[in-house]
Every structure is written in C-alpha cells, then in structure tokens.
Coordinates of C-alpha atoms in Angstrom, one line a residue:
M1 CA 11.4 75.1 -28.5
N2 CA 11.4 72.0 -30.7
K3 CA 13.7 69.1 -30.3
R4 CA 15.9 69.9 -33.3
N5 CA 16.5 73.5 -32.2
K6 CA 17.2 72.4 -28.7
R7 CA 19.9 70.1 -29.9
V8 CA 21.6 72.9 -31.9
L9 CA 21.4 75.1 -28.8
L10 CA 23.2 72.4 -26.8
L11 CA 25.9 72.2 -29.5
A12 CA 26.3 75.9 -29.3
S13 CA 27.1 75.7 -25.7
T14 CA 29.4 72.7 -25.9
V15 CA 32.5 72.3 -28.0
L16 CA 32.6 68.6 -28.8
L17 CA 29.0 67.5 -29.7
G18 CA 28.3 66.8 -33.3
L19 CA 26.4 69.0 -35.7
V20 CA 23.7 67.2 -37.7
A21 CA 23.1 67.7 -41.4
T22 CA 20.0 66.6 -43.3
T23 CA 22.0 64.1 -45.4
N24 CA 25.7 63.4 -44.9
V25 CA 26.5 59.8 -45.6
K26 CA 26.0 57.9 -48.8
A27 CA 26.8 54.7 -50.5
D28 CA 26.4 54.7 -54.2
N29 CA 22.6 54.3 -54.2
T30 CA 21.1 56.8 -51.9
V31 CA 19.1 60.0 -52.6
E32 CA 20.6 63.2 -53.5
Q33 CA 21.3 65.6 -50.7
S34 CA 18.8 68.3 -50.1
S35 CA 20.7 70.9 -48.0
N36 CA 24.1 71.2 -49.5
S37 CA 25.3 73.2 -52.5
V38 CA 28.4 72.0 -54.3
Q39 CA 31.2 74.5 -54.9
A40 CA 34.7 74.1 -56.4
A41 CA 36.4 70.8 -56.1
T42 CA 39.4 70.5 -53.8
V43 CA 42.8 70.1 -55.6
T44 CA 45.0 67.2 -54.5
S45 CA 48.4 66.6 -55.9
N46 CA 48.8 63.4 -57.9
N47 CA 52.2 62.1 -56.7
S48 CA 52.7 58.4 -57.4
I49 CA 54.1 55.8 -55.0
S50 CA 57.3 54.5 -56.6
S51 CA 58.6 51.9 -54.1
S52 CA 58.0 48.3 -55.0
W53 CA 55.8 46.3 -52.6
Q54 CA 52.7 44.1 -52.4
Q55 CA 50.2 43.8 -49.6
T56 CA 48.5 40.4 -49.3
T57 CA 48.0 39.8 -45.6
E58 CA 48.2 41.7 -42.3
N59 CA 51.7 43.1 -41.9
N60 CA 53.4 43.6 -38.6
S61 CA 52.9 47.4 -38.5
Q62 CA 49.1 46.9 -38.7
S63 CA 48.6 43.6 -36.8
A64 CA 47.8 45.4 -33.5
V65 CA 45.3 47.7 -35.2
I66 CA 43.6 44.8 -36.9
A67 CA 43.5 42.8 -33.7
A68 CA 41.7 45.7 -32.1
Q69 CA 39.3 46.1 -35.0
T70 CA 37.7 42.7 -35.2
V71 CA 34.5 42.9 -37.3
N72 CA 31.6 41.4 -35.4
V73 CA 29.5 39.6 -38.0
P74 CA 25.8 39.2 -36.9
D75 CA 24.3 35.7 -36.6
G76 CA 22.5 34.7 -39.8
Y77 CA 24.7 37.0 -42.0
T78 CA 26.2 34.4 -44.3
L79 CA 27.7 34.3 -47.7
D80 CA 24.6 32.6 -49.1
A81 CA 22.4 35.2 -47.5
V82 CA 24.4 38.0 -49.1
R83 CA 24.8 36.2 -52.4
N84 CA 21.1 35.4 -52.8
V85 CA 19.8 38.9 -52.4
K86 CA 18.1 39.7 -55.8
T87 CA 15.0 41.8 -54.8
K88 CA 14.3 44.7 -52.5
A89 CA 12.1 42.4 -50.3
Q90 CA 15.0 40.0 -49.8
A91 CA 17.4 42.9 -49.1
D92 CA 15.0 44.3 -46.5
E93 CA 14.7 40.9 -44.8
L94 CA 18.5 40.5 -44.7
E95 CA 19.0 44.0 -43.3
K96 CA 16.9 43.0 -40.3
I97 CA 19.8 40.8 -39.3
A98 CA 22.6 42.8 -40.9
I99 CA 21.8 46.1 -39.2
N100 CA 23.1 44.6 -35.9
G101 CA 26.5 44.8 -37.5
I102 CA 26.2 48.6 -37.4
Y103 CA 25.2 48.7 -33.7
N104 CA 27.8 46.1 -32.6
N105 CA 30.9 47.4 -34.4
N106 CA 32.6 50.4 -32.9
Y107 CA 35.9 51.9 -34.1
R108 CA 38.7 51.5 -31.6
S109 CA 41.1 54.4 -31.6
N110 CA 44.8 53.8 -32.2
T111 CA 47.3 56.0 -30.3
T112 CA 49.9 56.0 -33.0
A113 CA 47.4 57.0 -35.6
A114 CA 45.8 59.6 -33.3
N115 CA 49.2 61.3 -33.0
E116 CA 49.7 61.5 -36.8
R117 CA 48.2 64.7 -38.2
I118 CA 47.0 64.6 -41.8
D119 CA 45.4 66.9 -44.4
I120 CA 42.9 64.7 -46.3
N121 CA 43.2 67.1 -49.2
N122 CA 47.0 66.4 -49.5
L123 CA 47.8 62.9 -48.4
N124 CA 51.5 62.0 -48.9
N125 CA 52.7 58.7 -50.2
A126 CA 53.3 57.2 -46.7
Q127 CA 49.8 58.2 -45.6
T128 CA 48.2 56.9 -48.8
R129 CA 49.9 53.6 -48.2
E130 CA 48.9 53.4 -44.6
M131 CA 45.3 54.3 -45.4
N132 CA 45.3 51.5 -48.0
Q133 CA 46.9 48.9 -45.7
Y134 CA 44.3 49.7 -43.1
A135 CA 41.4 49.4 -45.6
I136 CA 42.5 46.1 -47.2
N137 CA 43.3 44.5 -43.9
L138 CA 39.9 45.4 -42.6
I139 CA 38.2 43.9 -45.7
N140 CA 40.4 40.8 -45.7
Q141 CA 39.8 40.3 -42.0
T142 CA 36.1 40.2 -42.8
R143 CA 36.6 37.8 -45.8
N144 CA 38.8 35.6 -43.6
Q145 CA 35.8 35.0 -41.2
F146 CA 34.0 33.5 -44.2
G147 CA 36.9 31.4 -45.4
E148 CA 37.4 33.7 -48.4
A149 CA 40.9 34.3 -49.9
P150 CA 42.3 37.8 -49.3
F151 CA 42.4 40.5 -51.8
T152 CA 45.8 41.8 -52.7
Q153 CA 47.3 45.2 -53.3
N154 CA 50.4 46.7 -55.0
D155 CA 51.9 50.0 -56.0
D156 CA 50.2 49.9 -59.4
T157 CA 46.8 49.3 -57.8
I158 CA 47.2 52.3 -55.4
N159 CA 48.5 54.6 -58.1
T160 CA 45.8 53.5 -60.6
V161 CA 43.0 53.9 -58.1
K162 CA 44.3 57.3 -56.9
G163 CA 44.4 58.5 -60.5
M164 CA 40.8 57.3 -61.0
A165 CA 39.6 59.0 -57.8
L166 CA 41.2 62.3 -58.8
K167 CA 39.5 62.1 -62.1
Y168 CA 36.1 62.0 -60.3
Q169 CA 37.3 65.0 -58.3
D170 CA 38.4 66.9 -61.5
K171 CA 35.0 66.3 -62.9
N172 CA 33.4 67.5 -59.7
E173 CA 31.5 64.1 -59.4
S174 CA 30.3 63.0 -56.0
L175 CA 27.5 60.9 -54.6
M176 CA 26.6 64.0 -52.6
N177 CA 26.0 66.1 -55.7
G178 CA 24.2 63.5 -57.7
G179 CA 27.2 61.8 -59.2
W180 CA 27.5 58.0 -59.8
H181 CA 29.9 55.4 -61.1
D182 CA 31.6 56.9 -64.1
P183 CA 32.2 54.2 -66.8
E184 CA 34.6 56.5 -68.6
I185 CA 36.8 56.6 -65.6
L186 CA 36.4 53.0 -64.5
Q187 CA 37.0 51.3 -67.9
G188 CA 35.2 48.1 -66.8
N189 CA 36.8 47.9 -63.3
S190 CA 34.6 47.1 -60.3
E191 CA 34.0 49.8 -57.7
N192 CA 32.4 50.4 -54.4
I193 CA 31.9 54.0 -53.2
A194 CA 31.2 55.1 -49.6
A195 CA 30.6 58.9 -49.2
Q196 CA 30.7 60.9 -46.0
Q197 CA 30.5 64.6 -45.2
I198 CA 33.0 66.2 -42.8
Y199 CA 32.8 69.5 -41.1
I200 CA 35.5 72.0 -42.1
D201 CA 34.1 75.3 -40.8
N202 CA 35.1 77.3 -37.8
I203 CA 31.8 78.7 -36.5
S204 CA 32.4 80.3 -33.1
G205 CA 31.2 78.0 -30.3
L206 CA 30.5 75.1 -32.7
R207 CA 33.0 72.3 -33.3
A208 CA 32.3 68.8 -34.6
R209 CA 33.8 65.7 -32.9
P210 CA 36.7 63.9 -34.4
F211 CA 35.7 61.0 -36.6
A212 CA 37.6 58.6 -34.3
E213 CA 35.0 59.3 -31.6
A214 CA 32.1 58.1 -33.7
V215 CA 30.3 54.9 -32.6
G216 CA 28.4 52.4 -34.8
K217 CA 24.9 53.6 -33.9
D218 CA 25.8 57.1 -35.3
F219 CA 25.5 55.4 -38.8
A220 CA 22.3 53.4 -38.4
D221 CA 20.2 56.1 -40.2
N222 CA 21.9 57.3 -43.3
N223 CA 19.8 60.5 -43.3
N224 CA 20.7 61.5 -39.7
V225 CA 24.4 61.0 -39.3
P226 CA 26.4 63.4 -37.1
L227 CA 29.1 65.5 -38.8
F228 CA 32.7 64.8 -37.8
T229 CA 36.1 66.2 -38.6
V230 CA 39.1 64.4 -40.1
N231 CA 42.4 65.8 -38.9
T232 CA 44.4 62.7 -37.9
M233 CA 45.2 59.3 -39.4
D234 CA 43.0 57.9 -36.6
D235 CA 40.0 59.9 -38.0
L236 CA 40.7 58.7 -41.5
H237 CA 40.8 55.1 -40.2
A238 CA 37.5 55.6 -38.6
L239 CA 36.0 57.1 -41.7
I240 CA 37.1 54.1 -43.7
Y241 CA 35.9 51.7 -40.9
Y242 CA 32.4 53.0 -40.8
G243 CA 32.2 53.3 -44.6
I244 CA 33.0 49.6 -44.9
M245 CA 30.7 48.7 -42.1
G246 CA 27.9 50.5 -43.8
M247 CA 28.5 48.7 -47.1
L248 CA 28.5 45.4 -45.4
F249 CA 25.6 45.8 -43.0
N250 CA 23.4 48.7 -44.0
D251 CA 23.1 48.2 -47.7
A252 CA 19.5 47.1 -48.4
S253 CA 18.9 50.1 -50.7
D254 CA 21.6 48.7 -53.0
L255 CA 20.4 45.1 -52.6
F256 CA 23.7 44.5 -50.7
G257 CA 25.6 45.0 -53.9
H258 CA 28.6 46.5 -52.0
A259 CA 28.7 43.5 -49.6
Q260 CA 28.6 41.2 -52.6
N261 CA 31.5 43.0 -54.2
F262 CA 33.5 42.6 -51.0
L263 CA 32.5 39.1 -50.2
T264 CA 30.8 37.0 -52.9
N265 CA 31.3 38.4 -56.4
Y266 CA 34.1 37.0 -58.4
Q267 CA 36.6 39.8 -59.1
P268 CA 38.6 39.2 -62.3
N269 CA 41.2 41.6 -60.8
N270 CA 42.1 40.5 -57.2
N271 CA 43.8 43.9 -56.4
V272 CA 41.8 46.5 -54.6
A273 CA 42.8 50.0 -53.3
V274 CA 41.0 53.0 -52.0
Y275 CA 41.4 56.8 -52.4
P276 CA 39.2 59.8 -51.7
S277 CA 37.8 62.3 -54.1
L278 CA 36.8 65.6 -52.5
T279 CA 34.3 68.4 -53.2
Y280 CA 32.8 71.2 -51.2
G281 CA 29.3 71.6 -49.9
T282 CA 27.3 73.8 -47.6
G283 CA 25.0 72.7 -44.7
E284 CA 22.3 74.6 -42.9
G285 CA 21.1 74.7 -39.3
H286 CA 18.8 76.7 -37.1
Y287 CA 19.3 78.2 -33.6
S288 CA 16.6 77.9 -31.0
N289 CA 15.5 81.5 -31.8
G290 CA 14.8 80.4 -35.4
Q291 CA 17.8 82.1 -36.9
T292 CA 19.4 80.2 -39.7
F293 CA 23.1 79.6 -40.1
T294 CA 25.2 77.8 -42.7
F295 CA 28.4 75.9 -42.4
K296 CA 31.0 74.5 -44.7
L297 CA 31.3 70.8 -45.5
E298 CA 33.6 68.6 -47.5
N299 CA 32.2 65.6 -49.4
V300 CA 34.5 62.7 -49.1
D301 CA 33.9 59.9 -51.6
M302 CA 36.0 56.9 -50.8
H303 CA 36.5 54.9 -54.0
Y304 CA 37.3 51.2 -53.5
I305 CA 38.3 50.0 -57.0
W306 CA 39.6 46.7 -58.2
A307 CA 42.3 47.8 -60.7
G308 CA 46.0 47.8 -61.5
A309 CA 48.4 44.9 -62.4
N310 CA 46.6 41.7 -61.4
A311 CA 48.2 39.5 -58.9
K312 CA 46.2 36.5 -60.1
T313 CA 48.2 34.1 -62.1
D314 CA 46.0 31.0 -62.0
T315 CA 43.7 30.3 -64.9
E316 CA 40.1 30.5 -63.8
N317 CA 38.0 27.9 -65.5
G318 CA 34.3 26.9 -65.0
W319 CA 31.6 29.1 -63.6
Q320 CA 32.6 32.5 -62.1
Y321 CA 30.2 34.9 -60.5
I322 CA 31.1 38.4 -61.9
N323 CA 29.1 41.6 -61.6
D324 CA 25.9 39.8 -60.5
Q325 CA 26.0 37.2 -63.2
Y326 CA 27.5 33.7 -63.8
V327 CA 30.1 33.5 -66.6
Y328 CA 31.6 30.2 -67.9
Y329 CA 35.3 30.3 -68.5
Q330 CA 37.2 27.8 -70.7
D331 CA 41.0 28.0 -71.1
G332 CA 41.0 31.1 -69.0
K333 CA 38.5 33.0 -71.3
P334 CA 34.7 33.3 -71.4
L335 CA 33.0 31.1 -73.9
S336 CA 32.5 33.0 -77.2
G337 CA 29.3 33.5 -79.0
R338 CA 25.7 32.5 -78.2
Q339 CA 25.4 28.8 -77.5
Y340 CA 23.0 26.3 -76.0
I341 CA 25.5 23.9 -74.5
S342 CA 25.9 21.2 -71.9
L343 CA 28.1 22.4 -69.1
P344 CA 28.9 21.4 -65.5
T345 CA 26.0 22.6 -63.4
I346 CA 26.4 25.9 -61.6
N347 CA 25.8 24.1 -58.3
G348 CA 28.5 21.6 -59.1
V349 CA 26.4 18.5 -59.4
G350 CA 26.5 16.8 -62.9
N351 CA 25.9 18.5 -66.2
S352 CA 23.0 20.6 -67.5
W353 CA 22.2 22.5 -70.6
Y354 CA 22.5 26.3 -70.5
L355 CA 22.1 29.2 -72.9
V356 CA 25.2 31.4 -72.7
D357 CA 26.1 34.5 -74.5
N358 CA 29.8 35.1 -74.6
G359 CA 30.0 33.0 -71.5
V360 CA 27.2 34.8 -69.6
V361 CA 24.4 32.5 -68.6
Q362 CA 21.0 33.7 -69.8
S363 CA 17.7 33.7 -68.0
K364 CA 14.0 34.3 -68.5
V365 CA 12.7 34.8 -72.1
Q366 CA 15.5 34.4 -74.7
K367 CA 15.6 34.0 -78.5
W368 CA 17.4 31.0 -79.8
M369 CA 17.4 29.3 -83.2
G370 CA 14.5 31.3 -84.5
T371 CA 12.1 30.9 -81.6
Y372 CA 11.8 31.8 -77.9
Y373 CA 12.5 29.9 -74.7
Y374 CA 12.3 30.6 -71.0
F375 CA 15.2 29.9 -68.6
D376 CA 14.6 29.8 -64.9
P377 CA 16.2 32.9 -63.2
V378 CA 17.4 30.8 -60.3
S379 CA 18.6 27.5 -61.8
Y380 CA 19.1 29.0 -65.4
L381 CA 17.7 25.7 -66.8
R382 CA 15.1 25.7 -69.6
V383 CA 11.5 25.6 -68.5
D384 CA 9.1 23.3 -70.3
N385 CA 5.3 23.2 -70.3
N386 CA 4.7 26.2 -68.1
Y387 CA 3.0 29.7 -68.2
V388 CA 5.6 32.2 -67.0
Q389 CA 6.3 35.9 -66.6
S390 CA 9.0 37.5 -68.7
Q391 CA 11.6 39.9 -67.5
W392 CA 9.4 42.7 -68.9
G393 CA 6.3 41.6 -67.0
L394 CA 4.2 39.9 -69.7
W395 CA 3.2 36.2 -69.6
Y396 CA 3.9 33.5 -72.1
L397 CA 3.2 29.8 -72.5
F398 CA 6.0 27.4 -73.3
G399 CA 5.5 23.8 -74.5
D400 CA 7.0 20.4 -73.9
N401 CA 10.1 21.2 -76.0
G402 CA 10.5 24.6 -74.3
Q403 CA 9.5 26.6 -77.3
I404 CA 7.0 29.5 -77.0
L405 CA 3.5 28.5 -78.1
T406 CA 0.8 30.2 -80.2
G407 CA -2.7 29.4 -81.3
V408 CA -5.1 27.2 -79.3
Q409 CA -3.2 25.5 -76.5
K410 CA -4.2 23.3 -73.5
W411 CA -2.9 24.5 -70.2
A412 CA -4.0 23.6 -66.6
G413 CA -7.1 21.8 -67.6
S414 CA -8.5 24.3 -70.1
Y415 CA -7.8 25.8 -73.5
Y416 CA -6.4 29.2 -74.3
Y417 CA -5.4 31.1 -77.4
F418 CA -2.1 32.8 -77.9
D419 CA -1.6 35.4 -80.6
P420 CA 0.8 34.1 -83.3
T421 CA 2.5 37.5 -83.6
T422 CA 2.8 38.8 -80.0
Y423 CA 2.7 35.4 -78.3
L424 CA 0.3 36.9 -75.7
R425 CA -2.8 35.3 -74.4
V426 CA -6.0 36.6 -76.1
D427 CA -8.9 37.4 -73.9
N428 CA -12.6 38.0 -74.8
A429 CA -12.3 37.2 -78.5
Y430 CA -13.7 34.8 -81.2
V431 CA -10.6 33.5 -83.0
Q432 CA -9.6 31.0 -85.6
S433 CA -7.4 28.1 -84.5
Q434 CA -4.3 26.8 -86.2
W435 CA -6.4 24.0 -87.7
G436 CA -9.0 26.4 -89.0
D437 CA -11.9 26.1 -86.6
W438 CA -13.2 29.1 -84.6
Y439 CA -13.6 29.3 -80.8
L440 CA -14.7 31.9 -78.3
F441 CA -12.4 32.8 -75.3
G442 CA -13.6 34.6 -72.3
N443 CA -12.3 37.5 -70.1
D444 CA -9.8 35.1 -68.3
G445 CA -8.6 33.7 -71.6
R446 CA -10.3 30.3 -71.1
I447 CA -12.3 28.7 -74.0
L448 CA -16.0 29.0 -73.5
S449 CA -19.0 26.7 -74.0
G450 CA -22.7 26.8 -73.6
I451 CA -24.7 30.0 -74.1
Q452 CA -22.4 33.0 -74.4
K453 CA -22.8 36.6 -75.3
W454 CA -20.6 37.9 -78.0
A455 CA -20.7 41.1 -80.1
G456 CA -24.2 42.0 -78.9
S457 CA -25.9 38.7 -79.5
Y458 CA -26.0 35.2 -77.9
Y459 CA -24.5 32.0 -79.3
Y460 CA -24.2 28.4 -78.2
F461 CA -20.9 26.5 -78.1
D462 CA -20.8 22.8 -77.8
P463 CA -19.4 21.7 -74.4
V464 CA -17.4 18.9 -75.9
T465 CA -16.1 20.3 -79.2
Y466 CA -16.2 24.0 -78.1
L467 CA -17.5 24.7 -81.6
R468 CA -20.3 27.1 -82.4
V469 CA -23.6 25.3 -82.9
D470 CA -25.9 26.4 -85.8
N471 CA -29.6 25.7 -86.5
N472 CA -30.3 23.6 -83.5
Y473 CA -32.4 23.5 -80.3
V474 CA -30.0 23.4 -77.4
Q475 CA -30.0 23.3 -73.6
S476 CA -28.1 26.0 -71.8
Q477 CA -25.7 25.5 -68.9
W478 CA -28.6 26.7 -66.6
G479 CA -31.1 24.2 -68.0
D480 CA -33.3 26.3 -70.3
W481 CA -33.6 25.5 -74.0
Y482 CA -32.9 27.9 -76.9
M483 CA -33.1 27.9 -80.6
V484 CA -29.9 29.0 -82.5
G485 CA -30.2 29.9 -86.2
N486 CA -28.1 29.3 -89.3
D487 CA -25.7 32.0 -88.2
G488 CA -25.4 30.6 -84.7
R489 CA -27.3 33.4 -83.0
V490 CA -30.1 32.7 -80.5
V491 CA -33.3 33.4 -82.4
S492 CA -36.5 35.2 -81.3
G493 CA -39.9 35.4 -83.0
F494 CA -41.2 32.8 -85.4
Y495 CA -38.8 30.2 -86.5
N496 CA -39.4 27.1 -88.7
W497 CA -37.4 24.2 -87.5
M498 CA -37.6 20.7 -88.9
G499 CA -40.8 21.5 -90.8
T500 CA -42.6 22.9 -87.8
L501 CA -43.3 26.6 -86.8
Y502 CA -42.3 27.7 -83.3
Y503 CA -42.3 31.1 -81.6
F504 CA -39.5 32.3 -79.3
D505 CA -40.1 35.2 -76.9
P506 CA -38.1 38.3 -78.1
V507 CA -37.2 39.2 -74.5
T508 CA -36.4 35.8 -72.9
Y509 CA -35.7 33.9 -76.1
L510 CA -37.7 31.0 -74.6
K511 CA -40.1 28.9 -76.7
K512 CA -43.8 29.6 -76.1
V513 CA -45.8 26.6 -75.0
N514 CA -49.4 26.0 -73.9
C515 CA -50.5 29.5 -74.4
Y516 CA -52.1 32.1 -76.6
F517 CA -50.1 35.0 -77.8
W518 CA -50.5 37.9 -80.1
V519 CA -48.2 39.1 -82.9
N520 CA -49.1 42.0 -85.1
G521 CA -52.8 41.8 -84.0
I522 CA -53.1 38.1 -84.8
R523 CA -53.7 35.6 -82.1
Y524 CA -51.8 32.3 -82.1
W525 CA -51.8 29.2 -80.1
A526 CA -48.6 27.2 -79.0
D527 CA -49.3 23.7 -77.9
E528 CA -47.5 21.7 -75.2
Y529 CA -44.6 21.1 -77.7
G530 CA -44.5 24.7 -78.8
R531 CA -46.0 24.1 -82.2
V532 CA -47.7 27.2 -83.4
V533 CA -51.1 27.5 -85.2
R534 CA -53.5 30.5 -85.7
A535 CA -56.1 30.5 -83.0

C-alpha cells in the first residue's frame, strides 16, 4: 500500500480530514491543472450595492477580526527586497525568507463569521460588503506595517469589480482551466488573482474540512494543497486570508508581482475590491485497492482589481512606479512624446538625463535621434564607452558619447570590428576599416598580428600597424623567419628577393641554409645565408 493510497483510506474512515487534489491552488502564474475537467460556469446574480459609503481604514465592526489577524512579516522581507525583484534568481532568493510568512501565519476563526452561513455562488450585498471589508483591512494592515498609505474602497469599486469578475465567469475563464488576465475585461486596470479549488461533492464517508480550519503550512506547496469547503463567512475569510498570504509570501514564480501590486507598485487608482468568479472542475483519487473515484470541485478565482471611482484627489507629479516601470508625471499627466530630458533623479538626488517615452523611462538599447544608445536597466542613465548586452541578448559597443559604434574600434586594450549594418562584432574575418585599410580579426573578435592563417594560406600582419605585410622577410611570433610575397602570402619554393634567389621548404615554409637539396632532378646548394646556386 503506497503512501498516497493510505492517506485516502484514512480519509475514507474519517469525516473531517482533507482530500488532496493534484493541483488546487493558483496565483496567476502557475501551471495548468492536470486532473480537473472544466464544466459549465456557475451563475451568480449581479445585484449592485446601492448604499453610499467608503472604506478607508479598519471600521469598528472589523477591528476585533483585524486585531486577531495580524500578519507576521518575516525578518528580511522589506519593501526594497520586494521592489527590487527583477529576475527568477532574485525571486527565489527572496522566497527563502518570504516562505516563513506562509508557515507563521494561520487564520484565526471568528465566532460571528462562523455562525453566518453563505452560498459562495450567491453572495448577497451585505456579504459582498463584509467580504470586501475583510480583504481590504487585511491588505491595509499589511501595508501599514511598512508605513504605506491605505487603499480605499467605495460602492462604485465593489460594483465595478463584481461586474468584471462575473464577466470572467461568463466567459468561463479561470486560472484553473488555463485562463489569464483578460485585457478586454480589465480595460487597463491593475489586477491580482488568487485561485483556490473547493470541494462541493457529497461522496459517502468523505468530507473535506471547512476552510476556516486550514493552517498556513497547508499552502506551502501549491501543487499539494488540501481541499476545503466554503459554507460560512468564516470559511470565506480564510480563503481570502490564505490567498493574500500566498501572493505576499509564496510568489517567486511570478517574481513577486502580486506582492509588488499590494505593497510597492504605484496604483493610479487607489480603490481596490475583490469578488470571486466560479467554474466547475472534477478531481480524481484512488482507494487503497486501486479503485479510482472522481469528485466535484469548484474553482474559485478571487479577483483583486483596482477600479471604480478614484478616491485620489491629489495631483501626482514626479516619478511614479506603475506596472513595473517608472513614469514621470508633470501637471498630473505623464510627459508626452519621446524625449531625452533632464529630470529629477529617480532616487531623489539631483538631476540626470533620461530617455522617456510618454513618460515611461527607457532602458537598454534604444533608438534616439537617428542612432542607438544604451541605458542602464537599474539606474536608467546613459552608458558610455562600454560593451553591453541588449534586451534581446546580443552585444554592442557604445562610445564616449553614448552612440553605438561600427567599424574598427579600440576596446579593453585591443581592437575589434563592428559591422556597419548590424552593429555586431565581426569574428574571424578580413575586413576593411572606415579609413580604407584592411585588417584581420580572430575568433574572439580581436585584431591579429604576426603569422596568421586565413582562407587556406598564411599571411603576416605587422604587430604595430596590424596591416598585412607584402614582399618581405619577416620574423614570426614564435621566432622563425618566413618570406611573404607580393600578395602577402607566405611563399614556398624558389623566390627572388632583393636580387638574390632563395628556396623555401614547401612543407615548413622555412628558408634552406647550409644544405644541398634537389628540385626536379637538379641539385642545388644553399649557403649560410640561404643564397641558392646549382651544385
């Protein structure tokens, strides 16, 4: 009996232990599920909330819940640490710290919420409001620990987000069935999605635990999360709680993009609300005797969307961090057009020159004023006199004025040649410089001198001028002497140089000296200087 089958057997004999599905929790970056088939979408009524109110801080009805739901932020999990994640390696390094936030944060059940029965498929207006108050208070409580201003919420936000979530549902789009952020629905608004699967079947002897009984460690492995049920407001709070914890502390696969949305990204709209979209799925398990059984699941995608009438009234000027990029605002609007302009530095010290496109600061290789420049991806400043890798992986050389270079160029103590059309370094080629002379460049792109093989023959290039040497007797880099002819090639056989006849071995290319040798049946003598006469 294997371990997995034994676990199912234990579940079959117990009423409250959780079923395990192959994949049943997702943020908006994880792999598609392998064991669940999507069926018809659940229908939820779209009743709007009509009363006028705005949630900005913890209200009295939720203060006790929030006090009990303090988010424990791991040591080393800072705004800079979250903000600076740009690569998978950086994300993996941060997650070594952040994952403690999964293990050290457990939902605390609330008696009032536990006594409130709900149908997640048909949340009424009061339940929708309570769900949103809980979610925004939890997010803002976390932001407050970092000294960040709270997000806000109003009727328009909740109704707008609810409408968007139900559009996902109408289109049968879920992270669990391969869905993604839908630009047609979002219309430019920011969004985080946390998806869970809940057990909705009634298999005899098998019943999943209520979500409110979950603990943090249940969510440490996104591919091995127990299935729970949602029947009370307490369960719904727990589903929201662990969804937010996952987006904050278990988000390396999305480069902590969800955490950045909650904590560090500038949101042009300060209002955020949440609402679920629902679809059906099917899970599969095995009894200890090998028999397969299936069970019904519901995919719950919780959509956190910044939308609705904006509570922000202040004009935001200067640099703002929006959707993983810096945007410069002037008079409350992004700068228009493409400009290379002196602006206050992004780090707030002095002024620097930046290339911006409709306010968005540009980095890496960029075209400007008929040529190309490179801007550092961290500082966004122009890079001069450096050989750098572009955003598409190829390498280019930029000069003292920042412009991309072509032709023969000096770099790091040697000379290289860069194609005037592609701007790429040319390797293993004999090419003409911008001033008309020809040079040979090797396999590593560096200019060559001394004896070199090229196109099936040997040539000699002056170690000072790097030019090909013709019709001369030259010493190689290894000390031997060779004769190069009028076309620059190393010669063999008889060769008349400066009025004297010499003979160069056709195999070694070296001059014959102090020896007899035969050519075409005729014997010759080469003296100590290599001068040849018939013997």
